[in-house]
Coordinates of C-alpha atoms in Angstrom, one line a residue:
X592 CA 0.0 0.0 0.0
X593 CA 3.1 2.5 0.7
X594 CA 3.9 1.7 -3.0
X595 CA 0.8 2.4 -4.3
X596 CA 0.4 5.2 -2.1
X597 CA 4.0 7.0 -3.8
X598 CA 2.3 6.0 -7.1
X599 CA -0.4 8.3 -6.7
X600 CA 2.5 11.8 -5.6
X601 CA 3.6 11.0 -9.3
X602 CA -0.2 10.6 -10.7
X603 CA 0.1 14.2 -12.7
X604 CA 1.1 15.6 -15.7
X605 CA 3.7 13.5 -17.5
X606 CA 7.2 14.7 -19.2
X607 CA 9.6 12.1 -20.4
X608 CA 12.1 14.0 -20.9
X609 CA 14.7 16.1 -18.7
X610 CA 12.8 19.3 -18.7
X611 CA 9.2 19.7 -17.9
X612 CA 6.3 22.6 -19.0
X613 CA 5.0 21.3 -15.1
X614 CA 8.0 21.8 -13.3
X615 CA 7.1 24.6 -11.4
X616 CA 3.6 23.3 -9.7
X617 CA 3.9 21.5 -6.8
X618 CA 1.6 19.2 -4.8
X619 CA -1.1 21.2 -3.8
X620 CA -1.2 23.2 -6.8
X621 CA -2.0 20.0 -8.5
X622 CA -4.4 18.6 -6.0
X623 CA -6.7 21.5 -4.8
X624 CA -7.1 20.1 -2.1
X625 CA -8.5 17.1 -3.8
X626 CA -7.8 13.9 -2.4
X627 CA -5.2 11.5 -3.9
X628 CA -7.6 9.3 -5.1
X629 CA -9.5 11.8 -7.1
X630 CA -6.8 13.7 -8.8
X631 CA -6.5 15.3 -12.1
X632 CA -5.3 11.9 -13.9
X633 CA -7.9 9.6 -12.6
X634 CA -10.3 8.6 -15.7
X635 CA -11.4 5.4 -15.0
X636 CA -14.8 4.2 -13.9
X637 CA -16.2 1.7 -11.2
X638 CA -18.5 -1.4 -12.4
X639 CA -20.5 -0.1 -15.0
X640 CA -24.4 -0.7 -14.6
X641 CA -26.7 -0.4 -17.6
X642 CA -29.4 2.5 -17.1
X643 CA -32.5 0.9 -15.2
X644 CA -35.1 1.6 -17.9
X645 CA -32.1 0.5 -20.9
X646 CA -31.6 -2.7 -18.8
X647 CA -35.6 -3.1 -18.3
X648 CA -36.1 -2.7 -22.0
X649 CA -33.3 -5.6 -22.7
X650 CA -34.6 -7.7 -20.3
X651 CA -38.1 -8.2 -22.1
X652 CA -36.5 -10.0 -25.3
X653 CA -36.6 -13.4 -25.6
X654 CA -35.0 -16.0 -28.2
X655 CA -34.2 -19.6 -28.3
X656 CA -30.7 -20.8 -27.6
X657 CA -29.9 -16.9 -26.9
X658 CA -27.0 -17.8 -24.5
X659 CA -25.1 -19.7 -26.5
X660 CA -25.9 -17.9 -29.8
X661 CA -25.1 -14.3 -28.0
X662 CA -21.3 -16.4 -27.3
X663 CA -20.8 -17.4 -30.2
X664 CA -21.5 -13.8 -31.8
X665 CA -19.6 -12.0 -29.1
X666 CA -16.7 -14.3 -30.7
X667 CA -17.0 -13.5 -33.9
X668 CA -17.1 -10.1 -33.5
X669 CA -13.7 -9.8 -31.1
X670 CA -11.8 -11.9 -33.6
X671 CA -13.1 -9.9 -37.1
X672 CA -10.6 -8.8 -39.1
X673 CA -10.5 -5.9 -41.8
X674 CA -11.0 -7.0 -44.9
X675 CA -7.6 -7.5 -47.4
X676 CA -6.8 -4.5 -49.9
X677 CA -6.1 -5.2 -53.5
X678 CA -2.5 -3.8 -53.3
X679 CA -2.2 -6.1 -50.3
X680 CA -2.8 -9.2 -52.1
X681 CA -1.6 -8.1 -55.2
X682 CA 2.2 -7.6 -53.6
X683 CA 1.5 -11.1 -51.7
X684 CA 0.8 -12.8 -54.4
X685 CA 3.6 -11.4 -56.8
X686 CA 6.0 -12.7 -53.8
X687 CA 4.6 -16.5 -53.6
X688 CA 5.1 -16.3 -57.3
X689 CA 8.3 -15.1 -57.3
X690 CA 9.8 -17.8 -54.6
X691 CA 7.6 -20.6 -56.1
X692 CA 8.8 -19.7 -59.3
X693 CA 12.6 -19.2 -58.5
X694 CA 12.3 -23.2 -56.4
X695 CA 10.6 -25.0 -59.3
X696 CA 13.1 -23.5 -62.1
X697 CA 15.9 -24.7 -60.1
X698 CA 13.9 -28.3 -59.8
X699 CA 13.1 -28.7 -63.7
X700 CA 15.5 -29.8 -66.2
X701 CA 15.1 -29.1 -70.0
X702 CA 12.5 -32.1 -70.6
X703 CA 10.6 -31.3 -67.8
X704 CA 6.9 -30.2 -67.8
X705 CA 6.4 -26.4 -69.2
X706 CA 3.0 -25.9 -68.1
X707 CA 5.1 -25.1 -64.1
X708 CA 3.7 -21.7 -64.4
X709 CA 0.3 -22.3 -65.1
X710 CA 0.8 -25.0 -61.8
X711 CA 2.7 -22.0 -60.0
X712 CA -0.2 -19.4 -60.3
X713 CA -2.7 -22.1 -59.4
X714 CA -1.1 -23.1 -55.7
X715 CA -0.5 -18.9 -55.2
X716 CA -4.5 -18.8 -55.8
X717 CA -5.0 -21.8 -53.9
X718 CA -2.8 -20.1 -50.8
X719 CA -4.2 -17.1 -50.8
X720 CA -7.7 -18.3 -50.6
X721 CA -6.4 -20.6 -47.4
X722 CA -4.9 -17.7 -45.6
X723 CA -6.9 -14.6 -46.5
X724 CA -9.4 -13.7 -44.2
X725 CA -12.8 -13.7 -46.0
X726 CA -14.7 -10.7 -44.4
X727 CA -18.1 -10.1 -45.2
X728 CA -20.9 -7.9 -43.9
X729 CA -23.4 -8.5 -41.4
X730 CA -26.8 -7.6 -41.7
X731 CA -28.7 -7.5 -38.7
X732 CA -32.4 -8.4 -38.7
X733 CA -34.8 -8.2 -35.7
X734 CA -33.8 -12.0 -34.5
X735 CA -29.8 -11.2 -35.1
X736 CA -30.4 -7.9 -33.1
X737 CA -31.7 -9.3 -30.1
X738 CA -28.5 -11.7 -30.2
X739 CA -26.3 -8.8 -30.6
X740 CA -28.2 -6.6 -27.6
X741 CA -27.4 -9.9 -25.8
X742 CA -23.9 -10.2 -26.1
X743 CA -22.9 -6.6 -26.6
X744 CA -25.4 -4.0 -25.4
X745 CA -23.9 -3.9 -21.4
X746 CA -20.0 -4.2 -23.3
X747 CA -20.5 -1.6 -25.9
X748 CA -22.4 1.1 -23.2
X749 CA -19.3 0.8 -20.7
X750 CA -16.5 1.6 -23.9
X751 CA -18.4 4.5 -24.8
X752 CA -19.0 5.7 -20.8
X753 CA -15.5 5.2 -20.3
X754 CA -14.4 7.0 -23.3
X755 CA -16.8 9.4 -22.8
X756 CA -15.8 10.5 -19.3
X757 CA -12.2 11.0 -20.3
X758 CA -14.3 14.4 -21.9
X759 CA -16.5 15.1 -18.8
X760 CA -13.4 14.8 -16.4
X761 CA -11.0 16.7 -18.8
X762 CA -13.1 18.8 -19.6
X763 CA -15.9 19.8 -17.0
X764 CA -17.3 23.0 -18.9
X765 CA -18.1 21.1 -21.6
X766 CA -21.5 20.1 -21.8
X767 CA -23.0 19.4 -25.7
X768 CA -26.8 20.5 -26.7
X769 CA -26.3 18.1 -29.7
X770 CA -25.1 14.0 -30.7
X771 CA -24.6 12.5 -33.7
X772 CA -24.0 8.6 -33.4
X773 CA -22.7 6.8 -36.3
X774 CA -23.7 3.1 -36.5
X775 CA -25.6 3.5 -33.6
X776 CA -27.0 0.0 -33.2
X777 CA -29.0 -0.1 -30.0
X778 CA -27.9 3.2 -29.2
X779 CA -25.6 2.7 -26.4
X780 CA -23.9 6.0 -27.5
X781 CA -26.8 8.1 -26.8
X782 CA -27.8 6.6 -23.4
X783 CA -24.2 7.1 -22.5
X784 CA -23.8 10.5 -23.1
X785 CA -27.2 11.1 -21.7
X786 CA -26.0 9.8 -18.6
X787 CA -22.7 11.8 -18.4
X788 CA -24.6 15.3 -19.6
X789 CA -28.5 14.7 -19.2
X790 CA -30.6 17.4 -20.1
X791 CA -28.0 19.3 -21.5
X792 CA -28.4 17.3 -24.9
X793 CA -31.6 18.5 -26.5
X794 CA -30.7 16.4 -29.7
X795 CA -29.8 12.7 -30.4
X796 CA -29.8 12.2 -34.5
X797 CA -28.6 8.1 -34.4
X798 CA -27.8 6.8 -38.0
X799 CA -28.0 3.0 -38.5
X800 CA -28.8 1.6 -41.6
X801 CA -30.4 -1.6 -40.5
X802 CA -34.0 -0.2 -39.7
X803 CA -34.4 -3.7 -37.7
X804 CA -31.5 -2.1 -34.9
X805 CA -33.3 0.9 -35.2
X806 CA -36.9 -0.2 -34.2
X807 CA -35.2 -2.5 -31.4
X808 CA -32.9 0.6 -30.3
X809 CA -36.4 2.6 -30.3
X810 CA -38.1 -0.1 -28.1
X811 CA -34.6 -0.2 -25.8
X812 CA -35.8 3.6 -24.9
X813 CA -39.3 3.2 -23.7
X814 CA -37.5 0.3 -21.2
X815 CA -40.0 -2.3 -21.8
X816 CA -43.6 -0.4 -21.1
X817 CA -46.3 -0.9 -22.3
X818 CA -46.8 2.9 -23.3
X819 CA -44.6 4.4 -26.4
X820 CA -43.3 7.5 -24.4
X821 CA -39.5 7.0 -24.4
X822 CA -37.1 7.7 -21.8
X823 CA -34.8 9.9 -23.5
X824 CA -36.2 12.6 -25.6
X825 CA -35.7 14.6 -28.7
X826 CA -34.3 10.9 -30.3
X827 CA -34.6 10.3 -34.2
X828 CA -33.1 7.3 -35.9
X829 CA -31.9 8.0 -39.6
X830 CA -30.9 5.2 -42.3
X831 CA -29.0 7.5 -44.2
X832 CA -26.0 9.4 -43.1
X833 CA -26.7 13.4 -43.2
X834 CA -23.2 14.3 -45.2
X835 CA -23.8 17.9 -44.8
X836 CA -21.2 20.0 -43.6
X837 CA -23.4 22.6 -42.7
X838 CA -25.3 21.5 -39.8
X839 CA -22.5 20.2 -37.3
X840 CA -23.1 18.1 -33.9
X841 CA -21.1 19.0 -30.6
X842 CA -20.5 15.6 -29.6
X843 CA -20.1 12.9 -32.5
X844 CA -19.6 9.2 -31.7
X845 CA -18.9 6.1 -33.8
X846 CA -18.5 3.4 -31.4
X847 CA -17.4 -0.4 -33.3
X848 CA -18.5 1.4 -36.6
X849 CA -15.8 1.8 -38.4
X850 CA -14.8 -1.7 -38.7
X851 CA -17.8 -2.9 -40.3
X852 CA -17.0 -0.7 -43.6
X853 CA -15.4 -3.0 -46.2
X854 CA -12.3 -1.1 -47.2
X855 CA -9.7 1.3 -46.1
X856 CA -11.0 3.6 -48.7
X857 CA -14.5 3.5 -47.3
X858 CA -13.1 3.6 -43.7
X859 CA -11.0 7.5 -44.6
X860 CA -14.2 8.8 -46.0
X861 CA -16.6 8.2 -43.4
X862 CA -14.0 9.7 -40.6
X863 CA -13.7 12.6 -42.7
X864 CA -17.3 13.5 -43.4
X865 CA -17.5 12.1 -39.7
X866 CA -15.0 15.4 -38.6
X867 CA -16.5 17.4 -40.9
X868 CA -19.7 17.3 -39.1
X869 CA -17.9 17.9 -35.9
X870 CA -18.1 20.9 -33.8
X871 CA -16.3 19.8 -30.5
X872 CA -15.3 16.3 -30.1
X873 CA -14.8 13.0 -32.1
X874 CA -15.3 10.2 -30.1
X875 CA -14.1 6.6 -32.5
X876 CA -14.3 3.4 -30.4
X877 CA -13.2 0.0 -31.2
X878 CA -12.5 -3.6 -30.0
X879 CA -9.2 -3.8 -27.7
X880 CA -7.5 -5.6 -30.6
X881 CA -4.7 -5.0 -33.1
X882 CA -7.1 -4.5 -35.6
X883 CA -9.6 -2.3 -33.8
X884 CA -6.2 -0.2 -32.6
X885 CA -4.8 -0.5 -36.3
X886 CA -8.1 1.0 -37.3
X887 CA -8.0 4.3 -35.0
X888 CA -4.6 4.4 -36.0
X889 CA -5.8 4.9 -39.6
X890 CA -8.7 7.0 -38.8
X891 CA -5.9 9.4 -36.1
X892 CA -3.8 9.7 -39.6
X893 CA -6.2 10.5 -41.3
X894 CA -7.3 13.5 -39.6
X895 CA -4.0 14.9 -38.9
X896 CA -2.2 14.5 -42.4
X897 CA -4.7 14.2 -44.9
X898 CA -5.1 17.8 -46.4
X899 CA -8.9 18.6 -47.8
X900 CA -9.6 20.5 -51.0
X901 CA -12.5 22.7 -49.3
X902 CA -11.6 23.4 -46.0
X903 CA -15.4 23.3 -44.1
X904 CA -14.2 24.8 -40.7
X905 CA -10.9 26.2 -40.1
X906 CA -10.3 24.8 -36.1
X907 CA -7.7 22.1 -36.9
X908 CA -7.7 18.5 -35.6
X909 CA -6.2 18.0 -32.2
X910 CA -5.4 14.8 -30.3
X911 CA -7.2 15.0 -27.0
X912 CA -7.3 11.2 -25.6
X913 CA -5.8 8.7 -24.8
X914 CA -2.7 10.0 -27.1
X915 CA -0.6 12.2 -25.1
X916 CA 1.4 13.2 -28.7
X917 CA 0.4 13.7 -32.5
X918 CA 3.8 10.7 -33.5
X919 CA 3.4 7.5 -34.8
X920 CA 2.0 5.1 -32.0
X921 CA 4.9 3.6 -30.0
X922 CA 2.8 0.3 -29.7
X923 CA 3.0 0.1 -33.2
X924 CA 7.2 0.3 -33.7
X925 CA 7.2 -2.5 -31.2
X926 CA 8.0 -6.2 -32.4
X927 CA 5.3 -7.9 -31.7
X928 CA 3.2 -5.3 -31.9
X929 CA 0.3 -5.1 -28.9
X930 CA -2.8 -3.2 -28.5
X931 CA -3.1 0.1 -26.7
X932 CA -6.0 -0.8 -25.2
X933 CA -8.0 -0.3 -21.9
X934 CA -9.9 -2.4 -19.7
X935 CA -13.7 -1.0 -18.3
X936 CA -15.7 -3.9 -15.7
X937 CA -19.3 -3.6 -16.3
X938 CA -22.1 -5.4 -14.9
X939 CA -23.8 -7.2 -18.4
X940 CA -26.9 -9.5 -18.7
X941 CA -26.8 -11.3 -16.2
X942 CA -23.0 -11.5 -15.2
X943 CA -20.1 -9.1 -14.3
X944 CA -17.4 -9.0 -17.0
X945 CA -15.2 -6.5 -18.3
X946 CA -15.0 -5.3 -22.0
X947 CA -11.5 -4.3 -23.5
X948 CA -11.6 -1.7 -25.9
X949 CA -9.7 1.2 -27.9
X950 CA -11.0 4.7 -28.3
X951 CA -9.4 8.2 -29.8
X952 CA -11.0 11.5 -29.2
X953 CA -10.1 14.6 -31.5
X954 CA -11.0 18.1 -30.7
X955 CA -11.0 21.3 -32.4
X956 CA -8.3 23.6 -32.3
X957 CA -10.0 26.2 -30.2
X958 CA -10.8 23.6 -27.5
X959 CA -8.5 22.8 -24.9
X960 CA -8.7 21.3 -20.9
X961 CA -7.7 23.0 -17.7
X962 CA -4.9 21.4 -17.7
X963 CA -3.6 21.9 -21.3
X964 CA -4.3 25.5 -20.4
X965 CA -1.8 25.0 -17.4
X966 CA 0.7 24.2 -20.0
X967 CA 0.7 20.4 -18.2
X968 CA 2.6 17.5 -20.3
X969 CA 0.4 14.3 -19.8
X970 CA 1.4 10.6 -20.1
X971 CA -0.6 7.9 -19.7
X972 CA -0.2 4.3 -18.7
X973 CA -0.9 1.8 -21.4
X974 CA -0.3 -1.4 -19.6
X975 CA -0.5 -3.2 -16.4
X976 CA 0.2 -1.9 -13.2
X977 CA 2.5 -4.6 -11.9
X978 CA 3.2 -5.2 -8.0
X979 CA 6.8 -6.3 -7.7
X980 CA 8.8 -6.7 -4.2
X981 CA 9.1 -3.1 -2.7
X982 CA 7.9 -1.3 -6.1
X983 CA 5.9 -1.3 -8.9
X984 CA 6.3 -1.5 -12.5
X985 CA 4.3 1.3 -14.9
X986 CA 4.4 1.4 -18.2
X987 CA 3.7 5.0 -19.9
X988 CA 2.9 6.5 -22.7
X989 CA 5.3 10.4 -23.1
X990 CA 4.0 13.0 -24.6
X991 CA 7.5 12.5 -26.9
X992 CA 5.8 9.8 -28.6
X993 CA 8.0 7.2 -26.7
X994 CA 6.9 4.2 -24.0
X995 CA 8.9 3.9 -20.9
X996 CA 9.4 2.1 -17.8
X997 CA 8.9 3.5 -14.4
X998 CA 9.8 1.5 -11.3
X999 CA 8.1 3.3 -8.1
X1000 CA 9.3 2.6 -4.4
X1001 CA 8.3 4.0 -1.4
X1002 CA 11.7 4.5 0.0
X1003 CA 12.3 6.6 -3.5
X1004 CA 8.8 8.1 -3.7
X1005 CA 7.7 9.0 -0.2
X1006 CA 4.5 7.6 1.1
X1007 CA 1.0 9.5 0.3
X1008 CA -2.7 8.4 2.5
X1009 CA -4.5 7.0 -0.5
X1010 CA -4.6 6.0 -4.3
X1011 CA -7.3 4.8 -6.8
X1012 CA -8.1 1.3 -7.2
X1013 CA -6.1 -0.1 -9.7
X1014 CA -7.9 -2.3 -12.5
X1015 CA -5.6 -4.2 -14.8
X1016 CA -5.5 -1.4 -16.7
X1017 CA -5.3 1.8 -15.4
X1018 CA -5.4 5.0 -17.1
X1019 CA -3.7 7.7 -14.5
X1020 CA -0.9 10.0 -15.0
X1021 CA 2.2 10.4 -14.4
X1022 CA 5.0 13.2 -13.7
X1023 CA 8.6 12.5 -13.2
X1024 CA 12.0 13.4 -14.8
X1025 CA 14.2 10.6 -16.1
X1026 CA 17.9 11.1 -15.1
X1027 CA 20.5 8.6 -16.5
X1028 CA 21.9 6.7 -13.9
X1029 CA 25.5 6.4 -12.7
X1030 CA 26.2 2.6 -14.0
X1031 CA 24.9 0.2 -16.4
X1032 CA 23.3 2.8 -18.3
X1033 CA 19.6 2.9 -16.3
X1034 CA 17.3 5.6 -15.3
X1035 CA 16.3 6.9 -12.5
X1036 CA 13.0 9.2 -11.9
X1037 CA 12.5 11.7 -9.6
X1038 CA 9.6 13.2 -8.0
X1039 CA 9.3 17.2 -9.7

């Protein structure tokens, strides 16, 4: 506990390298007066519970075999993959024939069979069908809806409250009068953000183009009664994506959206009409996995390099969360290459689990936290909080683009009275200077 307890001294703004903008606030500057466990850094949420009238509404469905089917989905849909590019297979294919071809040659002789190409071309078609992933779209009618409300309505509403209050705790002035949600599906996105702002919202434009999701995301908001009055107001469902520029949204959400587009292609336009359409924030969610970080790395390029030939609103795209840096993703230089990825407990239907998920949030320009208006550097941890004999191991996130390790002791770090439960995955900050050590070429931190 006098580990933990040092941990949460450094939990502030992050600067990984010898010099920081913080270095001249101290302790209770940073606090005010807050306690440890509720300082500036802390993002994370206790066990999510669905909305009483969302979880009344979901309760009311009923389907054969909808345990095991809702499993089996749940499955699939963590282990879907993008689907290949042409170039991709193209430049795969070119190499099989190339070593295939190079092999055989040095196998024939002069009488051998000259039909090897035709033989060649066959196995590379033959191997590429064996290890391509075949994606394909899912269309959801009213029977696979239920199955998906099943195994991903209480998973999908925690991602989006987590990634959500990253905005509300950041940024406490914020409050938005208008949502747009992208691929809405049940509309987890709009009961989330209801929760977080309330009344503040006064509209909810969801866009789904399976009209099944959207009657079932309709009947999900009147929480199972028998009367048509819904429990969240000023709510219309579209088919059809409003392209618009004009009209923009404060808050606008696609939460496991973009992965169910069929091309990269596909993928760059929708974030770009999706930013386009933004006024404040950009809120993209995904699976935890290499492809659903893979995808937000995509959709993060996108916005920050791709130039447009009519420039809609001048406010530029900015980085807000989880990315303490505009670089190239450290996680992604690494061999192998892991997920940044974070880890929200929930309560589902019926049982307690906990959904692992990726998110990026963009801002305008003009928009910026308290604390970026303090001129505070912010890390973040990315991994595991590991206990280890007298310390513990962080791994974070600099705002230099890098990923470090930080070993915390007590006898180092002082002791502090308290610090935020730690899930396996916490999201806190950190603020330290990293000092080359004397001998074998280590660091050491110490506290600003």
């Amino acid at each position: 506990d006098h580990l933990l307890g040092a941990l949460s001294v450094l939990l502030y703004g992050l600067s990984c390298q010898c010099k920081s903008a913080a270095a001249a606030l101290v302790q209770p500057e940073f606090l005010r007066g807050s306690p440890h466990r509720k300082h500036p850094g802390v993002t994370t949420l206790k066990t999510i519970r669905l909305p009483d009238g969302l979880q009344r509404g979901a309760l009311t469905s009923e389907l054969k075999d909808l345990s095991e089917r809702s499993r089996r989905l749940k499955n699939y849909l963590w282990s879907r993959k993008r689907a290949a590019e042409a170039p991709q297979l193209r430049e795969k294919a070119v190499e099989l024939e190339e070593r295939w071809m190079a092999e055989e040659k040095q196998r024939q002789s002069d009488g051998d069979d000259q039909n090897f190409e035709a033989k060649i071309r066959r196995k590379v078609l033959f191997e590429l069908r064996k290890t391509t992933y075949h994606w394909t779209p899912l269309r959801y009618d009213a029977e696979l809806g239920v199955v998906f409300m099943a195994a991903r309505l209480a998973g999908g509403y925690a991602a989006v409250m987590r990634a959500l209050n990253e905005i509300k705790k950041r940024d406490p002035l914020f409050a938005p009068r208008s949502l747009l949600d992208f691929g809405s599906g049940l509309g987890t996105a709009l009961w989330a953000s209801h929760t977080h702002w309330g009344d503040a919202l006064k509209e909810y434009v969801c866009v789904d183009a399976s009209g099944a999701m959207n009657r079932l995301a309709e009947q999900l908001l009147t929480g199972g009664g028998d009367t048509d009055t819904p429990l969240v107001k000023h709510v219309y469902f579209r088919q059809f994506f409003p392209v618009s520029p004009k009209v923009q949204s404060d808050l606008v959400v696609a939460a496991f959206s973009l992965s169910e587009l069929a091309s990269q292609k596909e993928r760059e336009d929708t974030v770009l009409t999706l930013w386009r359409k933004t006024n404040s924030y950009l809120v993209l969610v995904e699976n935890g996995t290499k492809e659903g970080h893979q995808i937000l790395m995509e959709a993060r390029d996108v916005l920050l390099k791709k130039e447009e030939k009519v420039i809609h609103d001048s406010r530029r795209p900015v980085v807000f969360a989880p990315c303490t840096h505009e670089r190239t993703c450290p996680k992604l230089l690494k061999q192998p290459v892991v997920p940044c990825n974070f880890l929200q407990p929930y309560h589902p239907l019926p049982l307690p689990g906990e959904e692992r998920f990726s998110y990026l949030i963009v801002s305008r320009e003009a928009r910026e936290a308290p604390g970026e208006r303090e001129g505070v550097e912010w890390g973040r941890l990315t991994a595991p909080v590991h206990r280890r004999t007298r310390h513990v191991q962080c791994q974070i996130c600099c705002s230099s683009g890098e990923l470090k390790q930080l070993a915390v002791t007590a006898r180092q770090h002082g002791r502090s009275s308290s610090l935020p439960a730690f899930t396996d995955l916490t999201i806190v900050t950190l603020q330290f200077h990293l000092e080359p050590k004397a001998r074998r070429g280590k660091y050491r931190t110490s506290l600003l």
